[in-house]
Amino acid sequence: MPAHTGLRVFIIDDNEMTRGLLRVIIQGDYYDVVGEAASAESAMSRLRSQPVDIICLDVVMPDGDGLSLLNWIKDKQPQAEVLMVTASTDRTTVEQALRNGAKGYIVKPFNPGTVMTTLDKIAAQIKAQRATARA
């Protein structure tokens, strides 16, 4: 079993079907989906007291944009790695998110293999950072 078993994942997306699909794909032996939110406000409320390792963050939400929420997350949970979830492949948005601390993107429509490959890359980075911190 990989050493990143049990990493805590939080899903933020206003689309219930997208959240459900991501939850089904991600939840298992390697990752534990510990929460989800349908809005920026709900996400901020829940993430204040819920430590997580990886956040899947939608770019467009009805009460705010994912880029603004990304900045809040990096301030409040700097240890959390963020993957943006979007149907847009707008280069400006992608570049801004990466500059602001996102570790990557999951582009809609997505398939399970792509989602898991992306998560596994982030998990390997988290494992390496924790190993360095312990050394």
CSV table of C-alpha atoms in Angstrom, one decimal:
chain,number,residue,atom,x,y,z
A,1,MET,CA,0.0,0.0,0.0
A,2,PRO,CA,1.4,3.5,-0.8
A,3,ALA,CA,2.7,5.5,2.0
A,4,HIS,CA,0.2,8.3,1.4
A,5,THR,CA,-2.7,6.2,2.6
A,6,GLY,CA,-5.3,8.2,4.4
A,7,LEU,CA,-4.6,11.7,3.1
A,8,ARG,CA,-7.6,13.9,3.9
A,9,VAL,CA,-9.3,15.5,0.9
A,10,PHE,CA,-11.9,18.3,0.9
A,11,ILE,CA,-14.1,19.0,-2.2
A,12,ILE,CA,-15.4,22.5,-3.0
A,13,ASP,CA,-17.7,22.7,-6.0
A,14,ASP,CA,-21.2,24.3,-6.4
A,15,ASN,CA,-22.3,21.4,-8.6
A,16,GLU,CA,-23.6,18.5,-6.5
A,17,MET,CA,-23.1,16.0,-9.3
A,18,THR,CA,-19.4,17.0,-9.6
A,19,ARG,CA,-18.9,16.7,-5.9
A,20,GLY,CA,-20.5,13.3,-5.8
A,21,LEU,CA,-18.5,12.1,-8.8
A,22,LEU,CA,-15.2,13.3,-7.2
A,23,ARG,CA,-16.1,11.8,-3.9
A,24,VAL,CA,-16.8,8.4,-5.5
A,25,ILE,CA,-13.5,8.5,-7.5
A,26,ILE,CA,-11.3,9.7,-4.6
A,27,GLN,CA,-12.7,7.9,-1.5
A,28,GLY,CA,-10.9,4.7,-0.8
A,29,ASP,CA,-7.8,3.1,0.7
A,30,TYR,CA,-5.5,6.0,-0.3
A,31,TYR,CA,-7.7,9.0,0.4
A,32,ASP,CA,-10.4,10.0,2.9
A,33,VAL,CA,-12.9,12.6,1.7
A,34,VAL,CA,-13.4,14.4,5.0
A,35,GLY,CA,-15.8,17.1,3.8
A,36,GLU,CA,-17.3,19.1,1.0
A,37,ALA,CA,-18.8,22.4,0.4
A,38,ALA,CA,-21.1,23.9,-2.3
A,39,SER,CA,-20.0,27.5,-1.8
A,40,ALA,CA,-17.1,29.7,-0.8
A,41,GLU,CA,-18.8,30.8,2.4
A,42,SER,CA,-19.5,27.2,3.4
A,43,ALA,CA,-16.0,26.1,2.6
A,44,MET,CA,-14.5,28.9,4.7
A,45,SER,CA,-16.7,28.0,7.6
A,46,ARG,CA,-15.8,24.3,7.5
A,47,LEU,CA,-12.1,24.7,6.7
A,48,ARG,CA,-11.6,26.9,9.8
A,49,SER,CA,-11.8,23.8,12.0
A,50,GLN,CA,-11.1,20.9,9.5
A,51,PRO,CA,-7.4,20.3,8.8
A,52,VAL,CA,-7.0,18.7,5.4
A,53,ASP,CA,-4.1,17.6,3.1
A,54,ILE,CA,-5.6,18.2,-0.4
A,55,ILE,CA,-8.4,20.5,-1.5
A,56,CYS,CA,-10.2,20.1,-4.8
A,57,LEU,CA,-11.4,23.6,-5.5
A,58,ASP,CA,-13.9,24.7,-8.3
A,59,VAL,CA,-12.8,27.9,-10.1
A,60,VAL,CA,-16.3,29.3,-10.6
A,61,MET,CA,-18.9,29.4,-7.7
A,62,PRO,CA,-22.0,31.5,-7.2
A,63,ASP,CA,-20.8,33.4,-4.1
A,64,GLY,CA,-17.1,33.9,-5.1
A,65,ASP,CA,-14.4,32.8,-7.4
A,66,GLY,CA,-12.0,29.9,-6.6
A,67,LEU,CA,-8.9,32.2,-7.1
A,68,SER,CA,-10.0,34.4,-4.2
A,69,LEU,CA,-10.8,31.3,-2.1
A,70,LEU,CA,-7.4,29.9,-3.0
A,71,ASN,CA,-5.7,32.9,-1.4
A,72,TRP,CA,-7.8,32.5,1.7
A,73,ILE,CA,-7.0,28.7,1.9
A,74,LYS,CA,-3.2,29.3,1.5
A,75,ASP,CA,-3.4,31.8,4.4
A,76,LYS,CA,-5.6,29.7,6.7
A,77,GLN,CA,-4.3,26.2,5.8
A,78,PRO,CA,-0.8,26.7,4.3
A,79,GLN,CA,-0.1,22.9,4.5
A,80,ALA,CA,-3.0,22.0,2.3
A,81,GLU,CA,-2.3,21.5,-1.4
A,82,VAL,CA,-4.9,22.8,-3.8
A,83,LEU,CA,-6.1,21.3,-7.1
A,84,MET,CA,-8.3,23.6,-9.1
A,85,VAL,CA,-11.3,21.9,-10.7
A,86,THR,CA,-12.6,23.6,-13.9
A,87,ALA,CA,-14.2,23.3,-17.3
A,88,SER,CA,-12.2,26.2,-18.5
A,89,THR,CA,-8.7,25.9,-19.9
A,90,ASP,CA,-8.2,29.6,-20.0
A,91,ARG,CA,-4.5,30.1,-19.8
A,92,THR,CA,-4.7,33.3,-17.8
A,93,THR,CA,-6.8,31.6,-15.1
A,94,VAL,CA,-4.5,28.6,-15.0
A,95,GLU,CA,-1.3,30.7,-14.7
A,96,GLN,CA,-2.9,32.9,-12.0
A,97,ALA,CA,-4.0,29.9,-9.9
A,98,LEU,CA,-0.5,28.3,-10.2
A,99,ARG,CA,1.2,31.6,-9.2
A,100,ASN,CA,-1.2,31.8,-6.2
A,101,GLY,CA,-0.2,28.4,-4.9
A,102,ALA,CA,-2.4,25.8,-6.7
A,103,LYS,CA,-0.5,22.6,-7.4
A,104,GLY,CA,-2.4,21.6,-10.5
A,105,TYR,CA,-5.7,21.3,-12.3
A,106,ILE,CA,-8.4,18.7,-12.8
A,107,VAL,CA,-10.3,19.7,-16.1
A,108,LYS,CA,-14.0,18.8,-16.5
A,109,PRO,CA,-15.1,16.5,-17.8
A,110,PHE,CA,-12.7,14.3,-16.1
A,111,ASN,CA,-12.1,10.6,-15.9
A,112,PRO,CA,-11.2,8.6,-12.8
A,113,GLY,CA,-7.7,7.7,-14.1
A,114,THR,CA,-6.8,11.4,-14.6
A,115,VAL,CA,-8.2,12.5,-11.2
A,116,MET,CA,-6.2,9.7,-9.4
A,117,THR,CA,-3.0,10.3,-11.3
A,118,THR,CA,-3.2,14.0,-10.4
A,119,LEU,CA,-3.9,13.2,-6.8
A,120,ASP,CA,-1.1,10.7,-6.6
A,121,LYS,CA,1.4,13.3,-7.9
A,122,ILE,CA,0.3,15.7,-5.2
A,123,ALA,CA,0.4,12.9,-2.5
A,124,ALA,CA,4.0,12.1,-3.5
A,125,GLN,CA,4.9,15.8,-3.0
A,126,ILE,CA,3.2,15.8,0.4
A,127,LYS,CA,5.0,12.6,1.4
A,128,ALA,CA,8.4,14.1,0.4
A,129,GLN,CA,7.7,17.4,2.2
A,130,ARG,CA,6.8,15.5,5.4
A,131,ALA,CA,9.9,13.2,5.2
A,132,THR,CA,12.1,16.3,4.8
A,133,ALA,CA,10.4,18.0,7.8
A,134,ARG,CA,11.0,14.9,9.9
A,135,ALA,CA,14.6,14.6,9.0
